[in-house]
Short mmCIF file of C-alpha atoms in Angstrom, two decimals:
data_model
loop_
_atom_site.label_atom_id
_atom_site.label_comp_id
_atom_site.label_asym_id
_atom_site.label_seq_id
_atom_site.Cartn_x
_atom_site.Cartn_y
_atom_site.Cartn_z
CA UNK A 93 13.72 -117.81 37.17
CA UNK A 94 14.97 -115.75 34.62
CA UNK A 95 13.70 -113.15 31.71
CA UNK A 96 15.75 -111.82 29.01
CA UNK A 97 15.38 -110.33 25.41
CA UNK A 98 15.80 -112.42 22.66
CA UNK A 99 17.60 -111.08 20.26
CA UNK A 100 16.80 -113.47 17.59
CA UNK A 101 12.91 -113.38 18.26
CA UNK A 102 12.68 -109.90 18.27
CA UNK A 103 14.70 -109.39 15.12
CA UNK A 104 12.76 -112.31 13.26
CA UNK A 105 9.57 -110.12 14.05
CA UNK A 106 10.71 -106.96 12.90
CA UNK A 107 12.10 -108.83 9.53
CA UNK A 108 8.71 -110.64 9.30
CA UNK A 109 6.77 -107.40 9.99
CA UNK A 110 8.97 -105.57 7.65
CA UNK A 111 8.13 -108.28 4.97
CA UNK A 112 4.40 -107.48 5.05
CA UNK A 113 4.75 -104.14 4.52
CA UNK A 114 3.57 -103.87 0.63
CA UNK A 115 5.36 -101.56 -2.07
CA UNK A 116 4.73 -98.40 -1.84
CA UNK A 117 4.03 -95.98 -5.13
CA UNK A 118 3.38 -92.98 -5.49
CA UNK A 119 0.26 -90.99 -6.89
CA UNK A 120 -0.40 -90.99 -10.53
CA UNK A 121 1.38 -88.92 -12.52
CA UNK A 122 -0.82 -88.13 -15.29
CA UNK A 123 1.95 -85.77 -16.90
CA UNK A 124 2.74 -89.72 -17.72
CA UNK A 125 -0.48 -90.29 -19.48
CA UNK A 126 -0.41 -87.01 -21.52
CA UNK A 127 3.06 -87.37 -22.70
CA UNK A 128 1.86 -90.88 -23.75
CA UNK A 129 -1.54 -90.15 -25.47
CA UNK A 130 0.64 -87.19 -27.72
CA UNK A 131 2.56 -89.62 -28.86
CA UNK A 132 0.13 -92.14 -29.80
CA UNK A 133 -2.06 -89.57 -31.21
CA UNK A 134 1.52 -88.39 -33.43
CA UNK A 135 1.48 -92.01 -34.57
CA UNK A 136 -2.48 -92.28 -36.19
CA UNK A 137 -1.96 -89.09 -37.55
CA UNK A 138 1.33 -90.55 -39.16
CA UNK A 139 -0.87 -93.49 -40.74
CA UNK A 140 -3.74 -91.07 -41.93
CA UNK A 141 -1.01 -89.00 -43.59
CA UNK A 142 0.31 -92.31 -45.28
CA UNK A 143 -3.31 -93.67 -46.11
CA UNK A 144 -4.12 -90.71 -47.91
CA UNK A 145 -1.03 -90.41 -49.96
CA UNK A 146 -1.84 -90.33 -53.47
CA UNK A 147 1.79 -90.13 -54.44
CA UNK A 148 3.04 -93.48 -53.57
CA UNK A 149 2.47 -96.86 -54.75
CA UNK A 150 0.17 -99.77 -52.42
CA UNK A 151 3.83 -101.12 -51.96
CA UNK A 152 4.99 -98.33 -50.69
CA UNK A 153 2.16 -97.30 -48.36
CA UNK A 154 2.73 -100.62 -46.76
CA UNK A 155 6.61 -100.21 -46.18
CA UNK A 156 5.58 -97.05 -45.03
CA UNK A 157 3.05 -98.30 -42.47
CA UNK A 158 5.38 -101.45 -41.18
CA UNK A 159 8.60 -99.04 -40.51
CA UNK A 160 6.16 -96.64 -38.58
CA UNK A 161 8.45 -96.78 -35.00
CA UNK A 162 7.12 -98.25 -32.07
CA UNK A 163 3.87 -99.84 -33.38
CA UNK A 164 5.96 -102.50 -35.40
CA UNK A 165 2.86 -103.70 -37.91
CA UNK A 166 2.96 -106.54 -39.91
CA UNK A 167 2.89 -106.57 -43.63
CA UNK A 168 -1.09 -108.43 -43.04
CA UNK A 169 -2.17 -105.22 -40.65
CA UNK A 170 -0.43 -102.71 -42.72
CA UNK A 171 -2.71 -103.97 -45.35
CA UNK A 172 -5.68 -104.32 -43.28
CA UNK A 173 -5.57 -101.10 -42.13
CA UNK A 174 -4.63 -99.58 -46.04
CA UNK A 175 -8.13 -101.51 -46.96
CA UNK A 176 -10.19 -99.73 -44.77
CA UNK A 177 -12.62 -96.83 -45.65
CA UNK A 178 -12.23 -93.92 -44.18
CA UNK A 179 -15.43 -93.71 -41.87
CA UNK A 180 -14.29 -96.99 -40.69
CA UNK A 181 -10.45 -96.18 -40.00
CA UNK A 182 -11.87 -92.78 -38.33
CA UNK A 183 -14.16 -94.85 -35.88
CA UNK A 184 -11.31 -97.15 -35.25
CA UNK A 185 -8.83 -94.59 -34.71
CA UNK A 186 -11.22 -92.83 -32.10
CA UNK A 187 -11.80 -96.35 -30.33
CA UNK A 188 -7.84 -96.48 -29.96
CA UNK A 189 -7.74 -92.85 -28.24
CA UNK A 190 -10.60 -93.54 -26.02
CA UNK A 191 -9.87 -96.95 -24.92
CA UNK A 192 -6.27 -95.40 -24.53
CA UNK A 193 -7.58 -92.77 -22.31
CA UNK A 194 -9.98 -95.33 -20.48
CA UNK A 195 -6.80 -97.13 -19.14
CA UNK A 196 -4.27 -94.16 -18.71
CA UNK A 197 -6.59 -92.37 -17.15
CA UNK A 198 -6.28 -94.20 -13.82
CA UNK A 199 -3.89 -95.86 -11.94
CA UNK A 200 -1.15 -98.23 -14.10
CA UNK A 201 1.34 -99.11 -11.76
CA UNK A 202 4.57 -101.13 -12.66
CA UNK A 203 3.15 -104.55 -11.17
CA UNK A 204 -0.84 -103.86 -13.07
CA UNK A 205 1.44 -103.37 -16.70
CA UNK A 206 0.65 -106.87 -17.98
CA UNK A 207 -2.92 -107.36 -16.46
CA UNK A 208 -3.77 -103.94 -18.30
CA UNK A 209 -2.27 -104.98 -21.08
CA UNK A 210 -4.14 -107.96 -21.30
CA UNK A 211 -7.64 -106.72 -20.24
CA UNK A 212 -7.37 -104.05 -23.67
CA UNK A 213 -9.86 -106.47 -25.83
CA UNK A 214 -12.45 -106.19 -23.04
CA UNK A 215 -12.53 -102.78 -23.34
CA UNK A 216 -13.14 -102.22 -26.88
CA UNK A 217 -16.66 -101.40 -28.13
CA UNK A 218 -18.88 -103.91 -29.27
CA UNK A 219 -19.70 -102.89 -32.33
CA UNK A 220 -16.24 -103.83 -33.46
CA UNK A 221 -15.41 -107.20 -35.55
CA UNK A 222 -12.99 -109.38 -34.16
CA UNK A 223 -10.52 -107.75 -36.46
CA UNK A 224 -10.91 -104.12 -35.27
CA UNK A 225 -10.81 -105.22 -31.83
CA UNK A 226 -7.44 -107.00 -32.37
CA UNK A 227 -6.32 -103.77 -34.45
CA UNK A 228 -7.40 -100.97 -31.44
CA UNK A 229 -5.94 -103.55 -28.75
CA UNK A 230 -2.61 -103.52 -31.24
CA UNK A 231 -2.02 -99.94 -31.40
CA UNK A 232 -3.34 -98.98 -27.92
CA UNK A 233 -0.57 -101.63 -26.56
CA UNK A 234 2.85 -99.65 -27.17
CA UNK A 235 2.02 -96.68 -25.33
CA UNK A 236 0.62 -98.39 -22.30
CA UNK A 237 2.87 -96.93 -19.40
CA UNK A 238 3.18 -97.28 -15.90
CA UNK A 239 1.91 -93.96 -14.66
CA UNK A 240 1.82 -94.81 -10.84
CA UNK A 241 5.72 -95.20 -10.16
CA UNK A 242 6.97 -97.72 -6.89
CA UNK A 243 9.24 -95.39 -4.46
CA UNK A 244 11.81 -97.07 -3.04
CA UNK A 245 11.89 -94.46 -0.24
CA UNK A 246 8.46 -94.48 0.75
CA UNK A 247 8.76 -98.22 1.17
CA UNK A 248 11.75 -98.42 3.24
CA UNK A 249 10.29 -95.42 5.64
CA UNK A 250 6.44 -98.06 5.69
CA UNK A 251 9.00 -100.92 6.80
CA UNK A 252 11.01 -99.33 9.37
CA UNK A 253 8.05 -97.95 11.02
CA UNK A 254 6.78 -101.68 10.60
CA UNK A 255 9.73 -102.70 12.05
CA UNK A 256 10.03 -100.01 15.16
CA UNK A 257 6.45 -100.75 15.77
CA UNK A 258 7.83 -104.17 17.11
CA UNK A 259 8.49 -104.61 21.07
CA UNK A 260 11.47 -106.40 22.17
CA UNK A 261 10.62 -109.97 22.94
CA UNK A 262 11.34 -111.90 26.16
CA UNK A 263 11.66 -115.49 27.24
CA UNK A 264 10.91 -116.75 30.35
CA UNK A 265 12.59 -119.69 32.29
CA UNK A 266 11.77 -120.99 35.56
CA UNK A 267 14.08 -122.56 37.75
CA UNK A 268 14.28 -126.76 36.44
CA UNK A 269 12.59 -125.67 33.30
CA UNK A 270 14.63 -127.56 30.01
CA UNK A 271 16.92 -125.52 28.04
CA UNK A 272 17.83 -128.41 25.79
CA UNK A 273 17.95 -131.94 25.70
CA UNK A 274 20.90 -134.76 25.03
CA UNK A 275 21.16 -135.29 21.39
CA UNK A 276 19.13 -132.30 20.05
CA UNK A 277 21.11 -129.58 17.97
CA UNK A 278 21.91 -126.51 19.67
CA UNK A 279 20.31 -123.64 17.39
CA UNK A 280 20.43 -120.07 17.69
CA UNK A 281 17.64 -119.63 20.41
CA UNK A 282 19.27 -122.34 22.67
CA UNK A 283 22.70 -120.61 22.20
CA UNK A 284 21.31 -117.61 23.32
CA UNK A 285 19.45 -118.85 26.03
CA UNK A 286 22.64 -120.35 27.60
CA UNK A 287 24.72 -118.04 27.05
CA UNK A 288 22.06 -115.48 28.85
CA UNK A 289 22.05 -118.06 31.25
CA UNK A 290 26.04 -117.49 31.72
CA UNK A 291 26.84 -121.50 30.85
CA UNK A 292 28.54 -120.14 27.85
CA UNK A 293 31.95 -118.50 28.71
CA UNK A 294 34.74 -119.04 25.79
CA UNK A 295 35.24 -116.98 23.33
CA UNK A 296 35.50 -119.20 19.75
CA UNK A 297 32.12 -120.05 18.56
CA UNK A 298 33.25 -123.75 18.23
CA UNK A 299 34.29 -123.64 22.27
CA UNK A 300 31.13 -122.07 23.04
CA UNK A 301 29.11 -124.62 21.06
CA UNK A 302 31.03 -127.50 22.13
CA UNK A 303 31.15 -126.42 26.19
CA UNK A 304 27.05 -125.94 25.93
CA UNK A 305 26.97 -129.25 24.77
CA UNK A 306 29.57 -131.00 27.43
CA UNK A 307 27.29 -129.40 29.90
CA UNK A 308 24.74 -131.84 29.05
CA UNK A 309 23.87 -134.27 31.87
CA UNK A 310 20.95 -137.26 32.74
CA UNK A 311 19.83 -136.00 29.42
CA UNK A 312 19.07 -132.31 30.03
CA UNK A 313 20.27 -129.18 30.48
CA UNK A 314 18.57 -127.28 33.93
CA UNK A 315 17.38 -123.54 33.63
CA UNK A 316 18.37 -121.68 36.23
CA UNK A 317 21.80 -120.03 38.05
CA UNK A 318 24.62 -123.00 38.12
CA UNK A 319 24.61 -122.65 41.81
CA UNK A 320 20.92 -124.52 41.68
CA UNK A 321 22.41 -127.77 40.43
CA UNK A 322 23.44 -130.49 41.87
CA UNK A 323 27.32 -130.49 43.12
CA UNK A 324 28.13 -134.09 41.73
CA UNK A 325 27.11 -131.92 38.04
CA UNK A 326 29.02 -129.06 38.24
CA UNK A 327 31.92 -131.29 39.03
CA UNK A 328 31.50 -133.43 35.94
CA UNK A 329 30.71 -130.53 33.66
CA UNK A 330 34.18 -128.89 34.71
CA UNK A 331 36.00 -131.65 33.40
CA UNK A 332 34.20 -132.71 30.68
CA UNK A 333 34.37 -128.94 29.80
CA UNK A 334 38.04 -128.81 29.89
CA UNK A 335 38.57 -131.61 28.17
CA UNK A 336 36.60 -130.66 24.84
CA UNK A 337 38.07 -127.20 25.17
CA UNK A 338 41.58 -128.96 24.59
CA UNK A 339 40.53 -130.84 22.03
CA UNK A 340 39.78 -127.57 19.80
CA UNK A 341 42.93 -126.05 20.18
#
């Protein structure tokens, strides 16, 4: 009988534990969210200052409006928005800041950007028209931030505790027991089980491989110490071993 530590099953645990372990990121920075909702709030100001310009033509209003950085309106919104009262651009403007604050107020982490993104419409008041919705969900959109960075550092130290929190794993084989069979392809866990089991002596990988394999005799390979087998075996394997290990040279 014999026990030893498998390498290859321990390390396969710690990699599959280590896998599991989810990104880590860290608490919101809201600093994040205020930076975000200045700017935003810069940028309405920016388009009441333009709306209420008595000095410039329609035309230019609406060059004004569509070079506005960041938001990147249309000629059709610039208009849209140039045709709108001013109670109704007010309550619009005060839909974009709260449904701003609605979202940046909590957690937007790098991997939630989209789906927030996305979920905007839903959060606009009802007593909106289609077109006002679309309009808030347009300007909120641009200054939608991640405000919940992922630390690299925090993940690696979750996955190597992950990984430490793995024991060494052992195999077990009793005296007789199957290591391998004729034909079948000797993989990493067989390798290492032989060559725990001392039947793999040479040095070059291909020698190692080849003298596991010449070992094989009546179809099987036995677990246990070479002195257990049969004489006649050990006979044959020594110069059937010798043989292939020519060969590779």
């Amino acid at each position: 009988t014999l026990t030893f530590t498998s390498d290859i099953l321990t390390d396969k645990a710690r990699t599959d534990a280590e896998a599991r372990v989810m990104p880590v990121y860290l608490p919101v920075n809201l600093e994040i969210s205020k930076d975000q909702l200045t700017l935003l709030q810069q940028k309405l100001q920016l388009i009441d200052s333009i709306r209420s310009n008595a000095t410039i033509t329609e035309e230019e209003r609406i060059t004004a409006l569509t070079t506005i950085p960041i938001l990147e309106l249309d000629q059709k919104t610039a208009q849209y928005i140039l045709a709108m009262s001013p109670a109704t651009w007010q309550n619009v403007s005060s839909e974009v800041v709260r449904v701003f604050e609605r979202i940046m107020g909590g957690t937007v982490r790098e991997d939630m950007l989209a789906e927030s993104i996305v979920n905007i419409p839903n959060l606009v008041g009802l007593s909106f028209t289609i077109d006002q919705s679309n309009l808030i969900a347009q300007l909120v959109t641009p200054f939608i931030k991640a405000n919940s960075l992922y630390s690299e550092e925090e993940t690696a130290r979750k996955r190597l505790e992950a990984s430490d929190a793995i024991k060494p794993i052992t195999r077990t084989f009793m005296s007789g027991q199957v290591i391998i069979y004729r034909g079948s392809v000797v993989d990493e866990l067989a390798y290492e089980a032989l060559q725990n089991y001392g039947l793999v002596k040479t040095t070059r990988r291909n020698e190692e491989l080849i003298s596991a394999i010449a070992r094989q005799r009546h179809g099987h390979l036995f677990a246990g110490h070479p002195r257990e087998m049969p004489r006649r075996n050990c006979r044959g394997i020594s110069i059937r071993l010798s043989i292939m290990a020519d060969q590779i040279e």
